[in-house]
mmCIF file of C-alpha atoms and ligand atoms in Angstrom:
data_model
loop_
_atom_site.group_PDB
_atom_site.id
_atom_site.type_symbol
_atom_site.label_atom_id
_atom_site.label_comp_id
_atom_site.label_asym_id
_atom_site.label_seq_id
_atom_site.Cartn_x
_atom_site.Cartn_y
_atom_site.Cartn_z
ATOM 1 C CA UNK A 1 -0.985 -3.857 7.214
ATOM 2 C CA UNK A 2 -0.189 -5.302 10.538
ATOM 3 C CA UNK A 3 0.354 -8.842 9.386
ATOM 4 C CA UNK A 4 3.917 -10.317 9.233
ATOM 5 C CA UNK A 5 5.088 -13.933 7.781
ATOM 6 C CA UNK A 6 7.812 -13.994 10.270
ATOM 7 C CA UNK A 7 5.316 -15.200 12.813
ATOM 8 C CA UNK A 8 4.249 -17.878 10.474
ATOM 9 C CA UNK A 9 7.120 -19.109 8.004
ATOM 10 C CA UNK A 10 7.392 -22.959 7.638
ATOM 11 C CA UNK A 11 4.004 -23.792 9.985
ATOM 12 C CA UNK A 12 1.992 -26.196 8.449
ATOM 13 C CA UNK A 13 -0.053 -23.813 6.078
ATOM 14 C CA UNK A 14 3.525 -23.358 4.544
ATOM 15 C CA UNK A 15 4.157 -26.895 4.170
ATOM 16 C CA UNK A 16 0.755 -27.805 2.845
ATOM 17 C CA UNK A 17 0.785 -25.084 0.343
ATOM 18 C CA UNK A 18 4.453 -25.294 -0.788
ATOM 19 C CA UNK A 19 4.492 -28.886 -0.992
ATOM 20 C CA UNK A 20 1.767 -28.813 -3.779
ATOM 21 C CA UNK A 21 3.172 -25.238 -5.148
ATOM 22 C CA UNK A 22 6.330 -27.637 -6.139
ATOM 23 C CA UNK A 23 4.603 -30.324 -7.629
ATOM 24 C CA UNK A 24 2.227 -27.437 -10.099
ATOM 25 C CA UNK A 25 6.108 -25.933 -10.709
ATOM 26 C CA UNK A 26 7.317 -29.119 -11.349
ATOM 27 C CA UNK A 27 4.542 -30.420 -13.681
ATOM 28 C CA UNK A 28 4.784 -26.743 -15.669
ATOM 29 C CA UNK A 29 8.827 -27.257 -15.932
ATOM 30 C CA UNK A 30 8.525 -30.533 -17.695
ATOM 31 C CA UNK A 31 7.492 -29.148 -21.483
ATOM 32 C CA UNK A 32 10.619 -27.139 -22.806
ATOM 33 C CA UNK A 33 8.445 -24.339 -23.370
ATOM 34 C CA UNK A 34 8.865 -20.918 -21.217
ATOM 35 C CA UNK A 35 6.886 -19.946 -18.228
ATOM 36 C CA UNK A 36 6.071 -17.478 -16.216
ATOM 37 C CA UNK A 37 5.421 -17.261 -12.376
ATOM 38 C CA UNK A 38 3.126 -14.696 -10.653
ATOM 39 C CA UNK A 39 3.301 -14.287 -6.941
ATOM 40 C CA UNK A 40 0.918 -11.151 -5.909
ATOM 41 C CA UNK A 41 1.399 -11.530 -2.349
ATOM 42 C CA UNK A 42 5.214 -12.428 -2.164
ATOM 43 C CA UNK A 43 6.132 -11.935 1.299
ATOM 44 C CA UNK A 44 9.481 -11.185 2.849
ATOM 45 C CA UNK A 45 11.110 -14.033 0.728
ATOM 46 C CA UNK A 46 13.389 -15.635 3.323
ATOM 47 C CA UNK A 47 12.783 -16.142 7.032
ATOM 48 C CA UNK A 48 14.795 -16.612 10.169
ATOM 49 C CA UNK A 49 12.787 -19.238 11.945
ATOM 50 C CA UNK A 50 15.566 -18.048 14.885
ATOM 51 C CA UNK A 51 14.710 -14.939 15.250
ATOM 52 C CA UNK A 52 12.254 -13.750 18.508
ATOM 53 C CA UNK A 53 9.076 -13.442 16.258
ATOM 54 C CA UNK A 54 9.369 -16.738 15.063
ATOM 55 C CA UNK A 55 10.288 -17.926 18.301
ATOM 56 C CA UNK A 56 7.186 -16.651 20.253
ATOM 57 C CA UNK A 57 4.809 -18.147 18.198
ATOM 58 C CA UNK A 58 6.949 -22.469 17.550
ATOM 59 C CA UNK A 59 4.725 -22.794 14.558
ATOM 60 C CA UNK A 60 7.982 -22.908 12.887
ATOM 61 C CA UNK A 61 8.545 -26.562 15.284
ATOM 62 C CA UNK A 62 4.985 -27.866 14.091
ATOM 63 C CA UNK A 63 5.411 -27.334 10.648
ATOM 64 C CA UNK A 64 8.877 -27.615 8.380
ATOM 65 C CA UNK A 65 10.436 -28.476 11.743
ATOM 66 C CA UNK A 66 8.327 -32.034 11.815
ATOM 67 C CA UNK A 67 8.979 -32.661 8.076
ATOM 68 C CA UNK A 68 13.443 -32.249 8.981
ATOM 69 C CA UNK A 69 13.207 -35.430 11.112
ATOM 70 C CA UNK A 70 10.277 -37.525 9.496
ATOM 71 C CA UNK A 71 10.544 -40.802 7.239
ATOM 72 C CA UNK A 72 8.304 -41.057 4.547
ATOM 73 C CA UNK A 73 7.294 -43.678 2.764
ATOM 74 C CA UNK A 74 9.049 -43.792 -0.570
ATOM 75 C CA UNK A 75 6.397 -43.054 -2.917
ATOM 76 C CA UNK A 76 5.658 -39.795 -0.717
ATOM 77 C CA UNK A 77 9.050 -38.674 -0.247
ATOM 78 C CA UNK A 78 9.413 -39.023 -4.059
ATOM 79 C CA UNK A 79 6.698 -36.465 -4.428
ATOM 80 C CA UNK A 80 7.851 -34.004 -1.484
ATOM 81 C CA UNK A 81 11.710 -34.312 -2.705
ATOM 82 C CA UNK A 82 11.199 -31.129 -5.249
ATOM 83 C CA UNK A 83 9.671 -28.936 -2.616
ATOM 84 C CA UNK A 84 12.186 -30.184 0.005
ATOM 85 C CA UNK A 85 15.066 -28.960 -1.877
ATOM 86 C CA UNK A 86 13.589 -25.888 -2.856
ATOM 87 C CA UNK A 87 12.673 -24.949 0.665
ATOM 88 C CA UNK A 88 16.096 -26.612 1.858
ATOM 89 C CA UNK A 89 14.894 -28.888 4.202
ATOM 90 C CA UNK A 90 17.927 -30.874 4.047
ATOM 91 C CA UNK A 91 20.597 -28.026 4.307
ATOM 92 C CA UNK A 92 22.600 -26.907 6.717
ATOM 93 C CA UNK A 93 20.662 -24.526 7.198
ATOM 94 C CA UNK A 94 16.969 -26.280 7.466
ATOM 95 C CA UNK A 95 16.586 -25.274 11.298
ATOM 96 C CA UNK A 96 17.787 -21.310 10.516
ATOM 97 C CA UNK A 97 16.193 -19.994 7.561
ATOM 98 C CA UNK A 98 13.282 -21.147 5.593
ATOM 99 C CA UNK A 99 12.036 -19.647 2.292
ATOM 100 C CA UNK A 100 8.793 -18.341 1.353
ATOM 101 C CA UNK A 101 7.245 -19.255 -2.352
ATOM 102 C CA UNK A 102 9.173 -16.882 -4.259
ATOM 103 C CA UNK A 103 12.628 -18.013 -3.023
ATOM 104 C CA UNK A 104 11.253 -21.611 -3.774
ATOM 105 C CA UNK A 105 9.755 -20.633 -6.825
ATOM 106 C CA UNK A 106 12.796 -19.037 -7.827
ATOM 107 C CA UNK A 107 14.678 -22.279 -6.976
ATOM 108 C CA UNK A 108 12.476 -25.044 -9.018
ATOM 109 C CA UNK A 109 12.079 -22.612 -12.360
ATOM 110 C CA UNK A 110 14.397 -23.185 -14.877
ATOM 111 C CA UNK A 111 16.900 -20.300 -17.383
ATOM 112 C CA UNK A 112 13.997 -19.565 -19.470
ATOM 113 C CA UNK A 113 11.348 -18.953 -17.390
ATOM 114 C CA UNK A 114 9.671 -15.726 -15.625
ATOM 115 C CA UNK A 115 9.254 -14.669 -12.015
ATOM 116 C CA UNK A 116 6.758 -12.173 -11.052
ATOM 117 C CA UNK A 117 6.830 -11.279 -7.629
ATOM 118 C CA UNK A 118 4.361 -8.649 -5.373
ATOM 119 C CA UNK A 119 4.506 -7.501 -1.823
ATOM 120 C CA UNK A 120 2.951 -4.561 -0.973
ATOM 121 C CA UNK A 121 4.368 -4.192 2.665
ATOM 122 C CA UNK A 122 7.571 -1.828 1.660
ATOM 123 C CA UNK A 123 9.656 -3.771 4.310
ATOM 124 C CA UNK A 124 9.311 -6.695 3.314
ATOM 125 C CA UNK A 125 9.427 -5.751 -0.434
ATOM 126 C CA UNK A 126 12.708 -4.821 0.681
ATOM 127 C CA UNK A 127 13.987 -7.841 2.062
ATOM 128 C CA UNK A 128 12.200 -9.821 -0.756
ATOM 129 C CA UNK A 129 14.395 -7.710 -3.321
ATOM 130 C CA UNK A 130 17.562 -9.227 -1.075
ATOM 131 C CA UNK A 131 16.194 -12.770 -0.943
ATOM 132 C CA UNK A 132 16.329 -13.169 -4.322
ATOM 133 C CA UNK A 133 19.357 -11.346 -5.090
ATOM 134 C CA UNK A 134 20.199 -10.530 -9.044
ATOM 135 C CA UNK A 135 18.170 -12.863 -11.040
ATOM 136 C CA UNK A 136 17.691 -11.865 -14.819
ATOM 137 C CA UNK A 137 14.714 -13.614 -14.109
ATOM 138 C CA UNK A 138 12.833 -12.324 -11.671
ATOM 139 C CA UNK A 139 10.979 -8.657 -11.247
ATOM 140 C CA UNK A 140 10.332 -8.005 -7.758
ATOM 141 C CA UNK A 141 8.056 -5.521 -6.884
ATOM 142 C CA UNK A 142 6.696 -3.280 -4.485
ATOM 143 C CA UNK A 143 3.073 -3.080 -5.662
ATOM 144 C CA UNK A 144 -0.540 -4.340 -4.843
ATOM 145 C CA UNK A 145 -1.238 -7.923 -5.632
ATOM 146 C CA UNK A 146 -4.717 -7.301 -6.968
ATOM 147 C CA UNK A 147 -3.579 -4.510 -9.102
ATOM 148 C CA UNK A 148 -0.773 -7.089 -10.740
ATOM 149 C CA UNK A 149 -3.409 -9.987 -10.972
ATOM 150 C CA UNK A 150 -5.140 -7.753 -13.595
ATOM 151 C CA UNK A 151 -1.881 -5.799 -15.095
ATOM 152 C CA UNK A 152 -0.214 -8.846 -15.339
ATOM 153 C CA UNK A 153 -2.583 -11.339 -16.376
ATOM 154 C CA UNK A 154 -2.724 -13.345 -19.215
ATOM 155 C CA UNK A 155 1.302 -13.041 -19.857
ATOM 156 C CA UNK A 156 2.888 -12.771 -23.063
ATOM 157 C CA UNK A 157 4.208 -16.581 -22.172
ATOM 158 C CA UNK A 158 0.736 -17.350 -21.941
ATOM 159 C CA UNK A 159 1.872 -20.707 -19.517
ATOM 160 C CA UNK A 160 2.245 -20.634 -16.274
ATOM 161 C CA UNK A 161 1.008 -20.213 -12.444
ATOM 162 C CA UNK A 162 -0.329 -17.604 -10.549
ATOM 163 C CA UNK A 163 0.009 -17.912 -6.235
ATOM 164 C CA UNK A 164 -2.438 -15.439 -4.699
ATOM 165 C CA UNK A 165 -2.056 -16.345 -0.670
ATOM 166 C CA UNK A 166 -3.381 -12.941 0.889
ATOM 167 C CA UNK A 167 -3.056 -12.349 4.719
ATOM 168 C CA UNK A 168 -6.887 -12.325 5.130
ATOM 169 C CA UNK A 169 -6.677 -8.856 7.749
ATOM 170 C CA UNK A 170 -9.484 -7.264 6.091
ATOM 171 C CA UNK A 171 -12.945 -8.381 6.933
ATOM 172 C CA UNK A 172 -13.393 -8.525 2.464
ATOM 173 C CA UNK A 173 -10.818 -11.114 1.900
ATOM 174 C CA UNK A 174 -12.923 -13.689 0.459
ATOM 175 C CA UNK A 175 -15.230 -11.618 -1.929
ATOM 176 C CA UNK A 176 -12.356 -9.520 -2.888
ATOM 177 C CA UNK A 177 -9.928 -13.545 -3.327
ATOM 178 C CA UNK A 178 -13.319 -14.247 -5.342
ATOM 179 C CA UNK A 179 -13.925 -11.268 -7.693
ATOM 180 C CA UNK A 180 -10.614 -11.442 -8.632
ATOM 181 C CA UNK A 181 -10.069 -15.308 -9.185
ATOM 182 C CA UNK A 182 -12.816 -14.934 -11.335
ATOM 183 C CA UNK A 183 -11.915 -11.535 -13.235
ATOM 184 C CA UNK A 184 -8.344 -13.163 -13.886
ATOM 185 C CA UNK A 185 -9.361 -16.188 -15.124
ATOM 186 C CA UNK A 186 -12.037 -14.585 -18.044
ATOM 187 C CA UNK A 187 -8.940 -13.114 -19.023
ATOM 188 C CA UNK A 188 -6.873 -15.905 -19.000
ATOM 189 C CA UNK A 189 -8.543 -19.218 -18.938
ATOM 190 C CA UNK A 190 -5.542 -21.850 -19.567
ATOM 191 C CA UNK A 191 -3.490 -21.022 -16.481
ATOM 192 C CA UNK A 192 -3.105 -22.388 -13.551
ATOM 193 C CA UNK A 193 -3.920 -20.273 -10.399
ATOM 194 C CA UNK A 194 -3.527 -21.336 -6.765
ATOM 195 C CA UNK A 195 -5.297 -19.267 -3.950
ATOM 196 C CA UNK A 196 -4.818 -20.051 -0.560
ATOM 197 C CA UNK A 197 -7.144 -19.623 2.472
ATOM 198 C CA UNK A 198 -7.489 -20.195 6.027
ATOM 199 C CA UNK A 199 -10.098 -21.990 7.340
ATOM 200 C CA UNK A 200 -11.480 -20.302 10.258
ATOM 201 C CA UNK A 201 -14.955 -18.657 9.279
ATOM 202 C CA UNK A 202 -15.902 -22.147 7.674
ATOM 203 C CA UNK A 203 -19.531 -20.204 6.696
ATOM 204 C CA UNK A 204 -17.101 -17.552 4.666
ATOM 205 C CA UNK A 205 -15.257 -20.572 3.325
ATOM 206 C CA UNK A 206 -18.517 -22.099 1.819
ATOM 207 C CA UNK A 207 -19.478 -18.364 0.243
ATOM 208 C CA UNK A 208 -15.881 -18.203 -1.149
ATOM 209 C CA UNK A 209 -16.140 -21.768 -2.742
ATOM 210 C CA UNK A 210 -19.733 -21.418 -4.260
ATOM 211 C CA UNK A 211 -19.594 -18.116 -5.603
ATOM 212 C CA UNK A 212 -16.195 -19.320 -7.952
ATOM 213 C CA UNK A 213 -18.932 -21.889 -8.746
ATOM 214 C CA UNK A 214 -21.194 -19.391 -9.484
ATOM 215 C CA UNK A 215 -18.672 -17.192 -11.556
ATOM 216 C CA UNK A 216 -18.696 -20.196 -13.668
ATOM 217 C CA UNK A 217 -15.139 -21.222 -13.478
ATOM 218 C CA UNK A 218 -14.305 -24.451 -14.809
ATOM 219 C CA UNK A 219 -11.929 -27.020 -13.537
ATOM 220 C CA UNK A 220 -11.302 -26.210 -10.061
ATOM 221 C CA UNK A 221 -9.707 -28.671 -7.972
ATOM 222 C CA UNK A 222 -10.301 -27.939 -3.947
ATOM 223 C CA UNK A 223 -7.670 -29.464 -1.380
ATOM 224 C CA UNK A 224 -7.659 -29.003 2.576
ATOM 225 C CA UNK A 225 -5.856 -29.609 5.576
ATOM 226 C CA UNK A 226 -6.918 -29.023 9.007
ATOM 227 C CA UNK A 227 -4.064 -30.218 11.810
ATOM 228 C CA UNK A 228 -7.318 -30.058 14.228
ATOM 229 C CA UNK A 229 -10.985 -29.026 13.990
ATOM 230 C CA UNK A 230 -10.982 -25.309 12.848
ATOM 231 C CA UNK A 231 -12.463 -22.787 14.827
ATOM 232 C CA UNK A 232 -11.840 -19.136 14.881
ATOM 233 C CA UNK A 233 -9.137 -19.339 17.359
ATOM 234 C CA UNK A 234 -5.269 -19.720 16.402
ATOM 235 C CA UNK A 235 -5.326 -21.241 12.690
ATOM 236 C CA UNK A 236 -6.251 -24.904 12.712
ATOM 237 C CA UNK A 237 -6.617 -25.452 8.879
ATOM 238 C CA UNK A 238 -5.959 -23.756 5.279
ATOM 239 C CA UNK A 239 -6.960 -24.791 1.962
ATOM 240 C CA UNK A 240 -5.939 -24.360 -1.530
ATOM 241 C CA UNK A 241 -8.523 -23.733 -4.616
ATOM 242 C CA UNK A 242 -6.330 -24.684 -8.471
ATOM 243 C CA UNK A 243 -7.914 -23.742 -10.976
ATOM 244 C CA UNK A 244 -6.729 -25.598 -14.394
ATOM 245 C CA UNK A 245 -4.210 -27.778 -12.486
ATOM 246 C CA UNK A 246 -2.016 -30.115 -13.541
ATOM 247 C CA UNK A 247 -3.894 -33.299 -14.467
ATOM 248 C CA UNK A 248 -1.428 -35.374 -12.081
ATOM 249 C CA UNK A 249 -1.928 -32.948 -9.205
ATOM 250 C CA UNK A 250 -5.204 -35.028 -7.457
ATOM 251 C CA UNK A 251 -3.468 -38.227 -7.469
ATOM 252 C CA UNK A 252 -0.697 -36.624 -6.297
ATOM 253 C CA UNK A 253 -2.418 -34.520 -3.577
ATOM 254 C CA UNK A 254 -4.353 -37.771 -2.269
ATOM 255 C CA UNK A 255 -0.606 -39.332 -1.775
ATOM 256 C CA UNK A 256 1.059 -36.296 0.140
ATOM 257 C CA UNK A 257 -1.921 -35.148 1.832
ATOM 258 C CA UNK A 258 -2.371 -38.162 4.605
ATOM 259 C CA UNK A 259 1.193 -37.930 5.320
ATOM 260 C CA UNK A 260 1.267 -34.269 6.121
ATOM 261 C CA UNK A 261 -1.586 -34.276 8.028
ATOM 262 C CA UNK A 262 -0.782 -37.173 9.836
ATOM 263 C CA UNK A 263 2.696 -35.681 10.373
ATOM 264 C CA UNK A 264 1.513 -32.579 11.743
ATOM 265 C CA UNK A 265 -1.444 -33.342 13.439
ATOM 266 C CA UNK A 266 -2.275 -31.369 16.361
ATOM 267 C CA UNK A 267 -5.758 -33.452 17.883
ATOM 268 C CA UNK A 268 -8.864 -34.173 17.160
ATOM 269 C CA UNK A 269 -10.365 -33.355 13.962
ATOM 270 C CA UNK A 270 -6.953 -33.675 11.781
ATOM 271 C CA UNK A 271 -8.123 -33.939 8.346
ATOM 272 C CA UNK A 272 -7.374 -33.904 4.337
ATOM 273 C CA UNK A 273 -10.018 -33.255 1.700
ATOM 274 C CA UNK A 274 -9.431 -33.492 -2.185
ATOM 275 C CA UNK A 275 -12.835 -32.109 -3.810
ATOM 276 C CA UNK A 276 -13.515 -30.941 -6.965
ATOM 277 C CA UNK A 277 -15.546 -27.963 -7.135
ATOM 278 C CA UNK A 278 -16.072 -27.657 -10.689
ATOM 279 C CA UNK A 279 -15.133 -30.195 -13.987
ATOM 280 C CA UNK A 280 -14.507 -29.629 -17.437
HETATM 281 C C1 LIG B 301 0.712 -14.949 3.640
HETATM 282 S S1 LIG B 301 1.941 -13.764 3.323
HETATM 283 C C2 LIG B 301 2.720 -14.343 1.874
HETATM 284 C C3 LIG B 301 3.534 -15.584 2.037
HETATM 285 C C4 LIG B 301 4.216 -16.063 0.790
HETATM 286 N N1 LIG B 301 3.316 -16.146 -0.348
HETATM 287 C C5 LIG B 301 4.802 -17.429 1.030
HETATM 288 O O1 LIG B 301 4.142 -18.446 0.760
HETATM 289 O O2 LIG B 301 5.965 -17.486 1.460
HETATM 290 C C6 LIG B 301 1.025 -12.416 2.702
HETATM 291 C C7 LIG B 301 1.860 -11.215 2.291
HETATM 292 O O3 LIG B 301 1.046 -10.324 1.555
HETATM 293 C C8 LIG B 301 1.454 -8.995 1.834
HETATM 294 N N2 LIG B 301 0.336 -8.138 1.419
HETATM 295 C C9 LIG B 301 -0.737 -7.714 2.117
HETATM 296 N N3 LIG B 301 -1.593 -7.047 1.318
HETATM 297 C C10 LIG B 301 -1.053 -7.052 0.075
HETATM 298 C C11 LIG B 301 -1.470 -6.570 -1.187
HETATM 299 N N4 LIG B 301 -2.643 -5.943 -1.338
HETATM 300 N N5 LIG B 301 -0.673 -6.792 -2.241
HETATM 301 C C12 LIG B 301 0.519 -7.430 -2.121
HETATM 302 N N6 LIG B 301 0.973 -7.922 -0.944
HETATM 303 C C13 LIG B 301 0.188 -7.738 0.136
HETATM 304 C C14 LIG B 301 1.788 -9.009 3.303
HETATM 305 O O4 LIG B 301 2.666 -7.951 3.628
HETATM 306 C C15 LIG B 301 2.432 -10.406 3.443
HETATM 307 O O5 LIG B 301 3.821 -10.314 3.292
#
């Protein structure tokens, strides 16, 4: 396990994928009824953007950094506000520390709801235990994502989201994202599940989408954002697969999504899709 957030908190994967992690959170919080939030690969929780790992790589600057200055249009920054409160954008602190999706999960759930949170790196489970301090809440452990997707999975609440955003080290990722997407969601097909994924191997990306096709899963809304062409150098786009998402969320994406991308745009190529892979 040699991979580390540090290096990547707040870049523009992290904005792309916590913008629209708010707005599912938000659209869940608006019925009364309780909820529960499963995070399998957690991460450290809260991150120094200061600090020399962050530093070497500036993908901090390219990413939340851009969003601290910018003006959106009304109508955008409307739909961003929830996600930049929870990731504190407009602190005192917004050019320190910035928050993986647990600590902004943590922030946009409500008294009654449940937080679920994974990491498997013991470190970092550490420092995610710290991040979110003592929270009735929230259960933070140190234990394999893919192991909670199936212990935890369909919860007693039986609303709610599921975040699966793996590192993709191991050569498997995308079968392994796949089989379990799909094993999950025959167990529990009214909730919501987010997966990220970088796009780098775009052939592996094509596999990953078609065979969730091929599991059969139903209603499974696809939405990218490259900052430049991908390629399989230094990460140049990441996507999201929801399955069962809000019914707001692709009006919603196809608002946010030009802004971001032309926000953080890095050359040629910069792009946003909004695809569905599967309906009803
Ligand atoms: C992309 S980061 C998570 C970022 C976090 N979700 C966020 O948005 O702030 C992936 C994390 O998964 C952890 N990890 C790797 N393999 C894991 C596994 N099998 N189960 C749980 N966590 C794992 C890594 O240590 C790393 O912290």
């Amino acid at each position: 396990m040699n991979y580390r957030h540090v290096y990547h908190a707040g870049n523009f994967a992290d904005v792309f994928k916590h913008a629209l992690l708010a707005r599912v959170l938000v659209y869940l919080a608006r019925k009364d009824a309780l909820l529960r939030y499963l995070d399998t690969h957690a991460g450290a929780g809260m991150y120094r953007v200061t600090a020399d790992e962050a530093r070497r790589t500036g993908e901090w600057r390219g990413g939340a950094g851009l969003l601290i200055d910018a003006a959106p249009p009304d109508a955008v920054r409307d739909l961003l506000s929830p996600y930049i409160k929870a990731a504190g954008l407009a602190s005192a602190d917004a050019r320190a520390l910035y928050p993986g999706s647990p600590v902004q999960a943590q922030r946009l759930l409500r008294a009654q709801d449940r937080l679920v949170l994974c990491e498997l790196h013991e470190a970092d489970a550490k420092s995610l235990g710290k991040a979110i301090g003592r929270d009735r809440r929230v259960k933070a452990l140190n234990m394999d994502g893919y192991m909670a997707l199936n212990a935890f999975v369909p919860p007693p609440e039986r609303r709610g989201l599921v975040l699966v955003d793996p590192p993709f080290e191991e050569p498997d990722e995308f079968p392994r994202l796949s089989t379990a997407l799909a094993g999950a969601w025959a167990k529990w097909r009214t909730g919501t599940f987010m997966a990220w994924y970088p796009r780098k191997d775009l052939p592996a990306v094509g596999a990953f989408k078609a065979s969730l096709v091929r599991d059969g899963l139903r209603r499974v809304l696809c939405l990218e954002l490259d900052v430049e062409a991908p390629s399989e150098g230094p990460l140049a786009g990441s996507g999201l697969v929801v399955i069962n998402p809000p019914h707001v969320l692709e009006e919603e994406a196809r608002a946010i999504l030009p802004f971001l991308t032309a926000l953080m745009a890095r050359g040629r190529g910069a792009a946003w899709r909004v695809d569905w892979l599967a309906g009803e």
